[in-house]
Amino acid sequence: MVKEKLTFRKILERFSYGCGDFGCNIIYTAMSVYLMFYYTDYAGVSSTAVGVIMLISRVFDGVSDIIMGVIVDRTKSRFGKARPWLLRMCIPFAVSGVLLFSVPTGWSSAAKLGYVFVTYNLVSTVVYTAINVPYSALNALMTQDPYERSVLSIFRNLLATAGTLTINTFTLPLVELFGNTASAWTKAFVVLGAVSVVAFLINFFGTQERVRPATKDGKAEDVPFAKGVKALFQNKYWIMMTGMLALFFLMYSVNGGATVYYAKDILGDKDLVTTINGIFNVVQIVGMFFIAMLVKRFGKRNVFALGLVFDIVGMLVLNYSGGAMNLIVVSSVIRGIGNACGGATMWAMVSDTIDYGEWKTGYRTEGLVNSACSFGYKIGNGIGSALLGLILEIGGYVGEAAVQTAEALFSIEVCFVWIPIVVYVCGLIIMKFWHLDKEFSGILADLEKRKTEGN
């Protein structure tokens, strides 16, 4: 167990670490914000059918997450546990993203659904899992210093937000540039996929793994799968984070997927997605530079909870804006601050549960902890995708219609505003039971003692 700060080329390493989530978000944000829109309005696929496919796929995805977590924990190479997978999977990641936005429009409805099922599972179940699970484990393998983990989490979210901003800013203009047809989406993601490869290469070459288990020789044992899973459910903080991540990614899927519908059908201009998300993401990025000071003074839990309050206020401002652009901008600013607080702390809190789990059970399983969290939030994401399609269908949304009914517009508002508010309130309730910030220094001291004594 190494408790050292990232001193060698610290800023560069933090930036390199964050580049991994920049690369992940090239595809994740595209799937959350634009994929349903692409399917319904360009590929001509039923939103309900797609939602069901996404939900079913998340079950497969969850299983593959657990498998990948075990693989990461048992990976032994000169590059460490997690980093080798960043190098191995970066090109397959880009190629699978291109395939996702390449539905053959001339095929029958059944054939197109088959293509969607295969490519969506290729991306989410296989390729995204094989690169995102190792990346998620990397934070806990780079340092055990809680403040440094928070800073790494800040850089992760900074670059993740930059990836989201890149997608929100350039996707529709690229599609327009290439002809605003179904094939234009394929060409756009050839460009964006190449960008993701560069980001993952920076992530791989610019980081180091330093943390070793609390044993005399510092070598990890291969924890039997059954024992590893049992240890997870003895870890109350992991259970809290997994439940919260599932809720949040459900919300991200519903809210993010509804953004383009909200801009197009309620505000009357789909290009306003760039304005709404652009302001939101820029504020989030700027806010990140101030969050580290708050975390150092108040702790991750309190900063995270503060962010939830800002998110709720921002959504309420949006809901009662009456469509006024100035209030929509104000809402984006407030929500950007809220997301800066959450993004700077959430993943560091996941890493802290690894040390708590090792202290509680004697097993240190970075891969399994992160893959099981990933299983939770991907299930939430799948439910969110299905929920988005179901709510739009119930509301009577028709992709080709020039004007939507009042019921369809209300269904969009439910997805974009009210579901997020409910999730934020649930997050505040969960945070009432989070005490790990106060316990963490004692846990690390005890682990260090075990290492010294060889227990």
Short mmCIF file of C-alpha atoms in Angstrom, two decimals:
data_model
loop_
_atom_site.label_atom_id
_atom_site.label_comp_id
_atom_site.label_asym_id
_atom_site.label_seq_id
_atom_site.Cartn_x
_atom_site.Cartn_y
_atom_site.Cartn_z
CA MET A 1 0.00 0.00 0.00
CA VAL A 2 1.72 3.18 -1.21
CA LYS A 3 0.60 6.49 0.16
CA GLU A 4 2.48 8.88 -2.07
CA LYS A 5 1.41 11.94 -3.95
CA LEU A 6 1.76 12.22 -7.69
CA THR A 7 4.93 14.29 -7.70
CA PHE A 8 6.65 13.39 -10.99
CA ARG A 9 5.25 15.54 -13.79
CA LYS A 10 2.13 15.81 -11.68
CA ILE A 11 0.02 18.11 -13.87
CA LEU A 12 0.84 16.14 -17.02
CA GLU A 13 -0.09 12.85 -15.36
CA ARG A 14 -3.36 14.24 -14.06
CA PHE A 15 -4.18 15.56 -17.53
CA SER A 16 -3.24 12.22 -19.09
CA TYR A 17 -5.50 10.41 -16.65
CA GLY A 18 -8.41 12.67 -17.54
CA CYS A 19 -7.91 12.01 -21.25
CA GLY A 20 -9.27 8.51 -20.71
CA ASP A 21 -12.71 9.82 -19.86
CA PHE A 22 -12.47 12.30 -22.74
CA GLY A 23 -12.12 9.28 -25.02
CA CYS A 24 -14.89 7.34 -23.27
CA ASN A 25 -17.28 10.27 -23.56
CA ILE A 26 -16.84 10.48 -27.31
CA ILE A 27 -19.06 7.40 -27.54
CA TYR A 28 -20.93 7.54 -24.22
CA THR A 29 -22.27 11.07 -24.76
CA ALA A 30 -23.10 10.29 -28.37
CA MET A 31 -25.11 7.28 -27.21
CA SER A 32 -26.86 9.25 -24.48
CA VAL A 33 -27.66 12.42 -26.42
CA TYR A 34 -27.84 11.56 -30.12
CA LEU A 35 -28.28 7.84 -30.64
CA MET A 36 -32.04 7.67 -30.08
CA PHE A 37 -32.46 10.81 -32.22
CA TYR A 38 -30.35 9.24 -34.98
CA TYR A 39 -32.36 6.01 -34.82
CA THR A 40 -35.79 7.68 -34.92
CA ASP A 41 -35.17 10.62 -37.26
CA TYR A 42 -32.49 9.34 -39.65
CA ALA A 43 -32.46 5.53 -39.55
CA GLY A 44 -36.26 5.20 -39.19
CA VAL A 45 -36.25 2.79 -36.24
CA SER A 46 -39.03 2.62 -33.61
CA SER A 47 -38.08 4.38 -30.35
CA THR A 48 -39.92 1.74 -28.29
CA ALA A 49 -38.14 -1.15 -30.00
CA VAL A 50 -34.79 0.56 -29.56
CA GLY A 51 -35.53 1.21 -25.89
CA VAL A 52 -36.29 -2.48 -25.32
CA ILE A 53 -33.08 -3.47 -27.11
CA MET A 54 -31.08 -1.08 -24.94
CA LEU A 55 -32.63 -2.44 -21.76
CA ILE A 56 -32.01 -6.08 -22.71
CA SER A 57 -28.48 -5.22 -23.77
CA ARG A 58 -27.72 -3.75 -20.36
CA VAL A 59 -28.26 -7.17 -18.78
CA PHE A 60 -25.58 -8.65 -21.06
CA ASP A 61 -23.49 -5.56 -20.41
CA GLY A 62 -23.70 -6.02 -16.66
CA VAL A 63 -22.45 -9.59 -16.93
CA SER A 64 -19.54 -8.53 -19.14
CA ASP A 65 -18.63 -5.80 -16.64
CA ILE A 66 -18.21 -8.36 -13.88
CA ILE A 67 -16.15 -10.62 -16.16
CA MET A 68 -13.93 -7.70 -17.14
CA GLY A 69 -13.47 -6.71 -13.51
CA VAL A 70 -12.16 -10.17 -12.70
CA ILE A 71 -9.87 -10.03 -15.75
CA VAL A 72 -8.43 -6.67 -14.63
CA ASP A 73 -7.80 -7.96 -11.09
CA ARG A 74 -5.91 -10.95 -12.55
CA THR A 75 -3.99 -9.02 -15.20
CA LYS A 76 -0.24 -9.03 -14.57
CA SER A 77 1.94 -7.11 -17.01
CA ARG A 78 4.82 -4.66 -17.00
CA PHE A 79 2.23 -1.93 -17.55
CA GLY A 80 0.14 -2.95 -14.52
CA LYS A 81 -3.44 -4.17 -14.20
CA ALA A 82 -5.46 -1.52 -16.00
CA ARG A 83 -3.23 0.36 -18.44
CA PRO A 84 -2.64 -2.52 -20.89
CA TRP A 85 -6.34 -2.57 -21.75
CA LEU A 86 -6.31 1.11 -22.71
CA LEU A 87 -3.74 0.34 -25.39
CA ARG A 88 -5.37 -2.88 -26.57
CA MET A 89 -8.89 -1.54 -26.96
CA CYS A 90 -8.57 2.07 -28.20
CA ILE A 91 -8.82 1.24 -31.93
CA PRO A 92 -11.66 -1.32 -31.55
CA PHE A 93 -13.44 1.35 -29.48
CA ALA A 94 -13.31 3.88 -32.33
CA VAL A 95 -14.37 1.34 -34.98
CA SER A 96 -17.34 0.12 -32.93
CA GLY A 97 -18.52 3.74 -32.51
CA VAL A 98 -18.56 4.18 -36.28
CA LEU A 99 -20.57 0.98 -36.71
CA LEU A 100 -23.10 2.21 -34.15
CA PHE A 101 -24.01 5.15 -36.40
CA SER A 102 -24.05 3.15 -39.63
CA VAL A 103 -27.52 1.55 -39.72
CA PRO A 104 -28.27 0.49 -43.34
CA THR A 105 -31.32 2.64 -44.07
CA GLY A 106 -32.35 0.53 -47.07
CA TRP A 107 -32.94 -2.56 -44.97
CA SER A 108 -36.31 -3.72 -43.68
CA SER A 109 -37.45 -2.70 -40.19
CA ALA A 110 -36.68 -6.14 -38.78
CA ALA A 111 -33.21 -6.20 -40.36
CA LYS A 112 -32.44 -2.73 -39.05
CA LEU A 113 -33.46 -3.77 -35.54
CA GLY A 114 -31.16 -6.78 -35.85
CA TYR A 115 -28.31 -4.50 -36.86
CA VAL A 116 -29.06 -2.18 -33.94
CA PHE A 117 -29.07 -5.11 -31.52
CA VAL A 118 -25.71 -6.45 -32.74
CA THR A 119 -23.84 -3.15 -32.96
CA TYR A 120 -25.28 -1.74 -29.73
CA ASN A 121 -24.15 -4.87 -27.87
CA LEU A 122 -20.76 -4.80 -29.57
CA VAL A 123 -20.20 -1.29 -28.25
CA SER A 124 -21.76 -1.44 -24.79
CA THR A 125 -21.33 -5.10 -23.85
CA VAL A 126 -17.87 -5.79 -25.28
CA VAL A 127 -15.74 -2.85 -26.36
CA TYR A 128 -16.84 -0.05 -24.02
CA THR A 129 -16.68 -2.45 -21.06
CA ALA A 130 -13.19 -3.65 -21.98
CA ILE A 131 -11.81 -0.11 -21.93
CA ASN A 132 -13.98 1.66 -19.35
CA VAL A 133 -13.71 -0.86 -16.49
CA PRO A 134 -9.87 -0.76 -16.52
CA TYR A 135 -9.96 3.03 -16.82
CA SER A 136 -12.30 3.30 -13.83
CA ALA A 137 -9.95 1.11 -11.78
CA LEU A 138 -6.93 3.24 -12.67
CA ASN A 139 -7.64 6.02 -10.12
CA ALA A 140 -7.32 3.63 -7.17
CA LEU A 141 -4.14 2.12 -8.67
CA MET A 142 -2.37 5.46 -9.14
CA THR A 143 -2.54 6.78 -5.55
CA GLN A 144 -4.09 6.19 -2.13
CA ASP A 145 -3.90 9.80 -1.04
CA PRO A 146 -7.56 10.89 -0.70
CA TYR A 147 -6.91 14.47 -1.80
CA GLU A 148 -4.92 13.33 -4.84
CA ARG A 149 -7.75 10.99 -5.74
CA SER A 150 -10.13 13.92 -5.62
CA VAL A 151 -7.82 15.95 -7.86
CA LEU A 152 -7.57 13.04 -10.31
CA SER A 153 -11.36 12.80 -10.22
CA ILE A 154 -11.54 16.52 -10.99
CA PHE A 155 -9.25 16.09 -14.00
CA ARG A 156 -11.30 13.07 -15.05
CA ASN A 157 -14.48 15.09 -14.98
CA LEU A 158 -12.84 18.11 -16.58
CA LEU A 159 -11.76 16.05 -19.56
CA ALA A 160 -15.01 14.05 -19.56
CA THR A 161 -16.89 17.34 -19.76
CA ALA A 162 -14.56 18.46 -22.53
CA GLY A 163 -15.44 15.24 -24.37
CA THR A 164 -19.14 15.90 -23.82
CA LEU A 165 -18.66 19.49 -25.00
CA THR A 166 -16.84 18.23 -28.09
CA ILE A 167 -19.71 15.91 -28.97
CA ASN A 168 -22.40 18.51 -28.24
CA THR A 169 -20.54 21.22 -30.17
CA PHE A 170 -19.33 19.36 -33.23
CA THR A 171 -21.65 16.39 -33.87
CA LEU A 172 -24.55 18.21 -35.52
CA PRO A 173 -22.28 20.64 -37.45
CA LEU A 174 -20.25 17.67 -38.73
CA VAL A 175 -23.45 15.90 -39.75
CA GLU A 176 -24.55 19.06 -41.56
CA LEU A 177 -21.10 19.36 -43.18
CA PHE A 178 -21.29 15.81 -44.53
CA GLY A 179 -24.79 16.32 -45.98
CA ASN A 180 -27.25 15.88 -43.06
CA THR A 181 -28.15 12.33 -44.11
CA ALA A 182 -27.91 8.99 -42.35
CA SER A 183 -24.50 8.37 -43.96
CA ALA A 184 -23.33 11.77 -42.70
CA TRP A 185 -23.52 10.41 -39.14
CA THR A 186 -21.14 7.59 -40.12
CA LYS A 187 -18.61 10.04 -41.56
CA ALA A 188 -18.89 12.29 -38.50
CA PHE A 189 -18.02 9.41 -36.20
CA VAL A 190 -15.02 8.40 -38.28
CA VAL A 191 -13.61 11.81 -37.35
CA LEU A 192 -14.71 11.65 -33.71
CA GLY A 193 -13.48 8.05 -33.35
CA ALA A 194 -9.98 9.10 -34.45
CA VAL A 195 -10.02 11.76 -31.73
CA SER A 196 -10.88 9.12 -29.11
CA VAL A 197 -7.90 6.96 -30.15
CA VAL A 198 -5.51 9.87 -29.59
CA ALA A 199 -7.05 10.53 -26.16
CA PHE A 200 -6.59 6.92 -25.01
CA LEU A 201 -2.98 6.83 -26.21
CA ILE A 202 -2.24 9.93 -24.11
CA ASN A 203 -3.98 8.23 -21.18
CA PHE A 204 -1.86 5.09 -21.55
CA PHE A 205 1.54 6.70 -22.03
CA GLY A 206 1.05 9.48 -19.47
CA THR A 207 0.04 7.51 -16.34
CA GLN A 208 1.57 5.07 -13.85
CA GLU A 209 0.17 2.43 -11.49
CA ARG A 210 1.70 2.66 -7.99
CA VAL A 211 -0.66 1.11 -5.41
CA ARG A 212 -0.03 -2.40 -4.12
CA PRO A 213 -2.09 -4.53 -1.68
CA ALA A 214 -1.52 -4.37 2.08
CA THR A 215 0.74 -7.45 2.18
CA LYS A 216 4.42 -7.79 3.03
CA ASP A 217 5.47 -8.44 -0.57
CA GLY A 218 2.87 -6.06 -2.05
CA LYS A 219 1.61 -8.77 -4.38
CA ALA A 220 -2.09 -9.29 -4.99
CA GLU A 221 -3.66 -12.69 -4.58
CA ASP A 222 -6.20 -13.92 -7.10
CA VAL A 223 -9.40 -13.51 -5.11
CA PRO A 224 -11.95 -16.25 -5.90
CA PHE A 225 -14.95 -14.77 -7.65
CA ALA A 226 -17.46 -15.91 -5.02
CA LYS A 227 -15.39 -14.44 -2.20
CA GLY A 228 -14.94 -11.20 -4.11
CA VAL A 229 -18.68 -10.81 -4.66
CA LYS A 230 -19.40 -11.65 -1.02
CA ALA A 231 -16.90 -8.99 0.01
CA LEU A 232 -18.67 -6.42 -2.14
CA PHE A 233 -21.93 -6.90 -0.28
CA GLN A 234 -20.13 -6.53 3.05
CA ASN A 235 -19.04 -3.07 1.86
CA LYS A 236 -21.88 -0.70 2.77
CA TYR A 237 -20.29 2.28 1.06
CA TRP A 238 -19.89 0.37 -2.20
CA ILE A 239 -23.61 -0.50 -2.02
CA MET A 240 -24.48 3.19 -1.53
CA MET A 241 -22.31 4.32 -4.45
CA THR A 242 -23.56 1.59 -6.76
CA GLY A 243 -27.19 2.45 -6.00
CA MET A 244 -26.53 6.13 -6.50
CA LEU A 245 -24.64 5.59 -9.75
CA ALA A 246 -27.50 3.45 -11.07
CA LEU A 247 -29.96 6.27 -10.32
CA PHE A 248 -27.70 8.95 -11.76
CA PHE A 249 -26.98 7.16 -15.00
CA LEU A 250 -30.67 6.39 -15.39
CA MET A 251 -31.22 10.12 -15.08
CA TYR A 252 -28.33 11.00 -17.42
CA SER A 253 -29.76 8.68 -20.06
CA VAL A 254 -33.30 10.06 -19.82
CA ASN A 255 -32.29 13.71 -19.48
CA GLY A 256 -29.48 13.58 -22.03
CA GLY A 257 -31.58 11.73 -24.57
CA ALA A 258 -34.41 14.23 -24.13
CA THR A 259 -32.20 17.29 -24.67
CA VAL A 260 -32.36 17.29 -28.44
CA TYR A 261 -36.14 16.70 -28.35
CA TYR A 262 -36.53 19.54 -25.85
CA ALA A 263 -34.56 21.93 -28.07
CA LYS A 264 -36.24 20.86 -31.31
CA ASP A 265 -39.87 20.49 -30.22
CA ILE A 266 -40.27 22.81 -27.22
CA LEU A 267 -37.77 25.56 -27.98
CA GLY A 268 -38.26 25.17 -31.73
CA ASP A 269 -34.62 24.79 -32.78
CA LYS A 270 -32.56 21.61 -32.43
CA ASP A 271 -29.35 23.63 -32.78
CA LEU A 272 -30.07 25.12 -29.34
CA VAL A 273 -28.67 21.85 -27.96
CA THR A 274 -25.27 23.40 -28.59
CA THR A 275 -26.21 26.53 -26.63
CA ILE A 276 -27.84 24.75 -23.67
CA ASN A 277 -25.21 22.07 -23.27
CA GLY A 278 -22.37 24.37 -24.27
CA ILE A 279 -23.02 26.83 -21.44
CA PHE A 280 -23.65 23.97 -19.02
CA ASN A 281 -20.36 22.27 -19.91
CA VAL A 282 -18.24 25.42 -19.98
CA VAL A 283 -19.49 26.41 -16.51
CA GLN A 284 -18.82 22.88 -15.30
CA ILE A 285 -15.26 23.01 -16.62
CA VAL A 286 -14.57 26.42 -15.03
CA GLY A 287 -16.15 25.29 -11.76
CA MET A 288 -13.82 22.29 -11.59
CA PHE A 289 -10.84 24.57 -10.98
CA PHE A 290 -12.36 25.72 -7.68
CA ILE A 291 -13.76 22.43 -6.42
CA ALA A 292 -10.45 21.03 -5.10
CA MET A 293 -10.33 23.78 -2.47
CA LEU A 294 -13.87 22.96 -1.36
CA VAL A 295 -13.11 19.24 -1.19
CA LYS A 296 -10.01 19.87 0.92
CA ARG A 297 -11.98 21.99 3.38
CA PHE A 298 -15.40 20.33 3.51
CA GLY A 299 -14.85 16.77 2.25
CA LYS A 300 -16.17 14.90 -0.77
CA ARG A 301 -19.56 14.02 0.73
CA ASN A 302 -20.50 17.61 1.56
CA VAL A 303 -19.34 18.98 -1.80
CA PHE A 304 -21.29 16.26 -3.61
CA ALA A 305 -24.45 17.06 -1.62
CA LEU A 306 -24.03 20.78 -2.35
CA GLY A 307 -23.89 19.96 -6.04
CA LEU A 308 -27.19 18.08 -5.79
CA VAL A 309 -28.85 21.16 -4.30
CA PHE A 310 -27.57 23.31 -7.18
CA ASP A 311 -28.84 20.72 -9.67
CA ILE A 312 -32.34 20.79 -8.16
CA VAL A 313 -32.47 24.60 -8.17
CA GLY A 314 -31.24 24.70 -11.76
CA MET A 315 -33.92 22.29 -12.92
CA LEU A 316 -36.65 24.23 -11.11
CA VAL A 317 -35.49 27.46 -12.78
CA LEU A 318 -35.71 25.69 -16.13
CA ASN A 319 -39.14 24.25 -15.41
CA TYR A 320 -40.60 27.65 -14.57
CA SER A 321 -38.69 29.61 -17.21
CA GLY A 322 -41.65 29.75 -19.57
CA GLY A 323 -39.19 29.10 -22.40
CA ALA A 324 -37.37 32.41 -21.82
CA MET A 325 -33.85 32.06 -23.15
CA ASN A 326 -32.26 34.17 -20.40
CA LEU A 327 -33.67 31.84 -17.72
CA ILE A 328 -32.60 28.78 -19.69
CA VAL A 329 -29.07 30.20 -19.69
CA VAL A 330 -29.28 30.86 -15.93
CA SER A 331 -30.46 27.28 -15.44
CA SER A 332 -27.52 25.93 -17.44
CA VAL A 333 -25.10 27.96 -15.31
CA ILE A 334 -26.56 26.71 -12.03
CA ARG A 335 -26.64 23.11 -13.24
CA GLY A 336 -23.07 23.45 -14.48
CA ILE A 337 -21.94 24.40 -10.97
CA GLY A 338 -23.89 21.47 -9.53
CA ASN A 339 -22.35 18.99 -11.94
CA ALA A 340 -18.87 20.35 -11.22
CA CYS A 341 -19.37 19.44 -7.55
CA GLY A 342 -20.65 15.97 -8.37
CA GLY A 343 -18.13 15.16 -11.07
CA ALA A 344 -15.20 16.20 -8.89
CA THR A 345 -16.16 13.82 -6.10
CA MET A 346 -18.20 10.86 -7.38
CA TRP A 347 -15.41 8.69 -8.81
CA ALA A 348 -13.01 9.49 -5.97
CA MET A 349 -15.70 8.25 -3.59
CA VAL A 350 -15.87 4.99 -5.55
CA SER A 351 -12.09 4.59 -5.18
CA ASP A 352 -12.36 5.19 -1.43
CA THR A 353 -14.77 2.26 -1.15
CA ILE A 354 -11.96 -0.01 -2.41
CA ASP A 355 -9.80 0.82 0.60
CA TYR A 356 -12.78 0.46 2.93
CA GLY A 357 -13.51 -2.94 1.40
CA GLU A 358 -9.90 -4.08 1.84
CA TRP A 359 -9.99 -2.91 5.47
CA LYS A 360 -13.36 -4.58 6.10
CA THR A 361 -12.82 -7.92 4.33
CA GLY A 362 -9.09 -8.29 3.63
CA TYR A 363 -9.62 -8.38 -0.14
CA ARG A 364 -8.45 -5.61 -2.47
CA THR A 365 -10.29 -5.87 -5.81
CA GLU A 366 -10.09 -2.64 -7.83
CA GLY A 367 -11.39 -4.30 -10.97
CA LEU A 368 -14.34 -6.07 -9.36
CA VAL A 369 -15.41 -3.00 -7.35
CA ASN A 370 -15.39 -0.76 -10.41
CA SER A 371 -16.95 -3.36 -12.70
CA ALA A 372 -19.75 -4.00 -10.21
CA CYS A 373 -20.34 -0.23 -9.98
CA SER A 374 -20.30 -0.18 -13.76
CA PHE A 375 -22.85 -2.99 -13.79
CA GLY A 376 -25.11 -0.88 -11.57
CA TYR A 377 -24.88 2.31 -13.55
CA LYS A 378 -25.16 0.55 -16.91
CA ILE A 379 -28.34 -1.16 -15.75
CA GLY A 380 -29.55 2.29 -14.73
CA ASN A 381 -28.53 3.66 -18.12
CA GLY A 382 -30.36 0.85 -19.91
CA ILE A 383 -33.51 1.39 -17.87
CA GLY A 384 -33.20 5.11 -18.61
CA SER A 385 -32.91 4.49 -22.35
CA ALA A 386 -35.94 2.21 -22.29
CA LEU A 387 -37.81 4.67 -20.08
CA LEU A 388 -37.09 7.52 -22.47
CA GLY A 389 -38.46 5.55 -25.42
CA LEU A 390 -41.48 4.38 -23.41
CA ILE A 391 -42.38 7.85 -22.14
CA LEU A 392 -42.05 9.32 -25.63
CA GLU A 393 -44.23 6.53 -27.01
CA ILE A 394 -46.88 7.01 -24.31
CA GLY A 395 -46.84 10.72 -25.02
CA GLY A 396 -47.44 10.05 -28.71
CA TYR A 397 -44.14 11.42 -30.02
CA VAL A 398 -43.76 11.00 -33.80
CA GLY A 399 -40.29 11.64 -35.15
CA GLU A 400 -41.43 12.74 -38.61
CA ALA A 401 -44.22 15.05 -37.37
CA ALA A 402 -43.78 18.78 -37.98
CA VAL A 403 -45.70 19.64 -34.80
CA GLN A 404 -45.98 17.45 -31.69
CA THR A 405 -49.10 17.10 -29.53
CA ALA A 406 -49.35 18.66 -26.06
CA GLU A 407 -49.03 15.20 -24.54
CA ALA A 408 -45.83 14.53 -26.49
CA LEU A 409 -44.37 17.86 -25.36
CA PHE A 410 -45.23 17.09 -21.73
CA SER A 411 -43.53 13.70 -22.02
CA ILE A 412 -40.37 15.48 -23.13
CA GLU A 413 -40.58 17.84 -20.13
CA VAL A 414 -40.99 14.88 -17.76
CA CYS A 415 -37.84 13.30 -19.15
CA PHE A 416 -35.80 16.49 -19.24
CA VAL A 417 -36.85 18.10 -15.92
CA TRP A 418 -38.83 16.01 -13.44
CA ILE A 419 -37.03 12.67 -13.51
CA PRO A 420 -33.67 14.39 -12.79
CA ILE A 421 -35.17 16.28 -9.81
CA VAL A 422 -36.43 13.03 -8.28
CA VAL A 423 -32.99 11.42 -8.69
CA TYR A 424 -31.19 14.38 -7.11
CA VAL A 425 -33.46 14.16 -4.06
CA CYS A 426 -32.68 10.43 -3.76
CA GLY A 427 -28.96 11.28 -3.88
CA LEU A 428 -29.34 13.69 -0.97
CA ILE A 429 -31.04 10.97 1.07
CA ILE A 430 -28.22 8.49 0.37
CA MET A 431 -25.59 11.07 1.40
CA LYS A 432 -27.17 11.29 4.85
CA PHE A 433 -25.68 7.85 5.54
CA TRP A 434 -22.18 8.46 4.08
CA HIS A 435 -19.53 8.79 6.82
CA LEU A 436 -16.45 7.43 5.03
CA ASP A 437 -14.75 10.84 4.75
CA LYS A 438 -14.39 10.98 8.54
CA GLU A 439 -13.31 7.34 8.81
CA PHE A 440 -10.83 7.23 5.93
CA SER A 441 -7.58 8.32 7.61
CA GLY A 442 -8.03 5.70 10.33
CA ILE A 443 -8.69 3.03 7.71
CA LEU A 444 -5.49 3.86 5.82
CA ALA A 445 -3.48 3.84 9.06
CA ASP A 446 -4.87 0.41 9.93
CA LEU A 447 -4.05 -0.95 6.46
CA GLU A 448 -0.50 0.35 6.77
CA LYS A 449 -0.17 -1.39 10.14
CA ARG A 450 -1.37 -4.67 8.61
CA LYS A 451 1.25 -4.36 5.90
CA THR A 452 3.98 -3.81 8.49
CA GLU A 453 2.81 -6.77 10.56
CA GLY A 454 2.19 -8.95 7.51
CA ASN A 455 -1.52 -9.59 8.28
#
